[in-house]
Amino acid sequence: MAKNPIIIIDLNFQGKPHSIASYLIGYSGGAVLIECGPGSTLPALEAGLAREGLSARDVTHVLLTHIHLDHAGAAGWLSQLGAQIIVHPNGAPHMLNPEKLIASATRIYKDEMQTLWGEFLPVVENQLKVPKDAEEIVIGDLRFVAINAPGHAEHHYCYLFENVCFTGDVGGIRIPGYQYMRLPMAPPELNFDKWRATLARLRQEKIARIAPTHFGIFDDPEWHLREVEKDLDAAEKWLESVMPSNPSVDELRVQLIAWMNEQGRALNLDQRVVKAYDLANPLDMSADGLYRYWKRVRMAG
Ligand SMILES: [Zn+2]
């Protein structure tokens, strides 16, 4: 048994299990979270902490893999209770001044913004910690290493802890019980080559378990990373096959959903599982990400 076991708190996003995780590690000084989820799931986070005899005030540090709302939305609130927030340098300015982040999310989610994500408060300024790539983060007797991990977003770190790698979104989306993966291909910084380079870097680390935020801790990191890479290759090939006909972003959405549903049928996924994946990773968003990637990266040369 590990000295400091990792406890999975299911944030039960939108009332559904296995969508967004927060990982809790207790130590002599309190508790560390890897990801804290959005503001809307704070009650579930607090309930998860309470099950371990803890409250939100016991959280001394939150390691964010990146600043997307489903990972980082509650960080400002936790910082107001005293937690240090650890984030990639590219994400740090937005954690202090989230107005732009909130405005761009509101353009996507409109009047569902509050229901889905709740409040996104700014992080208290002197409680933001910005480690460098490969820097060791020491918290009591716990040791983490930040690994720069672009591909899904330019503000993305993975964190190594003992033999576990917390992969945020760059490790894809995998729901427990299924040997099936999906990639969150969000705009505007999706980049296939950078994502592949991140996977190559992760393969150089000694990883025995892999913990994507969506969802859980898996003990087959080699299969997992290979599957992410296969999915990247397949998505890029698919994009190359559909973009020459110059679809609009709306047409691309329809085609992506059809392609994904076809995959789901081939694997005999039941509808409940497909829904769970859609919740963790709306396909509309991946279509936008693919579209922007094509125009911004591929068309640019
Ligand atoms: Zn993300």
PDB file of N, CA, C and O and ligand atoms in Angstrom, residues 66 68 70-71 152 169 184 186, ligand 1:
ATOM      1  N   HIS A  66      -4.407  22.232 -16.245  1.00  0.00           N
ATOM      2  CA  HIS A  66      -4.581  23.388 -17.120  1.00  0.00           C
ATOM      3  C   HIS A  66      -5.811  24.162 -16.671  1.00  0.00           C
ATOM      4  O   HIS A  66      -6.458  23.778 -15.702  1.00  0.00           O
ATOM      5  N   HIS A  68      -8.767  25.068 -18.153  1.00  0.00           N
ATOM      6  CA  HIS A  68     -10.135  24.910 -18.630  1.00  0.00           C
ATOM      7  C   HIS A  68     -11.091  24.770 -17.446  1.00  0.00           C
ATOM      8  O   HIS A  68     -10.730  24.226 -16.395  1.00  0.00           O
ATOM      9  N   ASP A  70     -13.566  22.982 -16.517  1.00  0.00           N
ATOM     10  CA  ASP A  70     -13.894  21.706 -15.873  1.00  0.00           C
ATOM     11  C   ASP A  70     -12.757  21.191 -14.987  1.00  0.00           C
ATOM     12  O   ASP A  70     -12.953  20.270 -14.205  1.00  0.00           O
ATOM     13  N   HIS A  71     -11.586  21.807 -15.090  1.00  0.00           N
ATOM     14  CA  HIS A  71     -10.439  21.398 -14.275  1.00  0.00           C
ATOM     15  C   HIS A  71     -10.138  22.400 -13.165  1.00  0.00           C
ATOM     16  O   HIS A  71      -9.696  22.025 -12.081  1.00  0.00           O
ATOM     17  N   HIS A 152      -3.080  19.597 -26.285  1.00  0.00           N
ATOM     18  CA  HIS A 152      -4.486  19.920 -26.009  1.00  0.00           C
ATOM     19  C   HIS A 152      -4.618  21.422 -25.766  1.00  0.00           C
ATOM     20  O   HIS A 152      -5.574  22.050 -26.209  1.00  0.00           O
ATOM     21  N   ASP A 169      -5.934  16.539 -19.689  1.00  0.00           N
ATOM     22  CA  ASP A 169      -6.657  16.187 -20.911  1.00  0.00           C
ATOM     23  C   ASP A 169      -5.748  15.613 -21.992  1.00  0.00           C
ATOM     24  O   ASP A 169      -6.228  15.049 -22.974  1.00  0.00           O
ATOM     25  N   PRO A 184     -10.173  14.945 -26.161  1.00  0.00           N
ATOM     26  CA  PRO A 184     -10.788  16.271 -26.091  1.00  0.00           C
ATOM     27  C   PRO A 184     -10.002  17.236 -26.972  1.00  0.00           C
ATOM     28  O   PRO A 184      -8.910  17.664 -26.617  1.00  0.00           O
ATOM     29  N   ALA A 186     -10.199  20.434 -28.013  1.00  0.00           N
ATOM     30  CA  ALA A 186     -10.795  21.764 -27.832  1.00  0.00           C
ATOM     31  C   ALA A 186     -10.031  22.836 -28.605  1.00  0.00           C
ATOM     32  O   ALA A 186      -8.818  22.732 -28.768  1.00  0.00           O
TER      33      ALA A 186
HETATM   34 ZN    ZN B   1      -9.133  20.843 -21.351  1.00  0.00          ZN
END
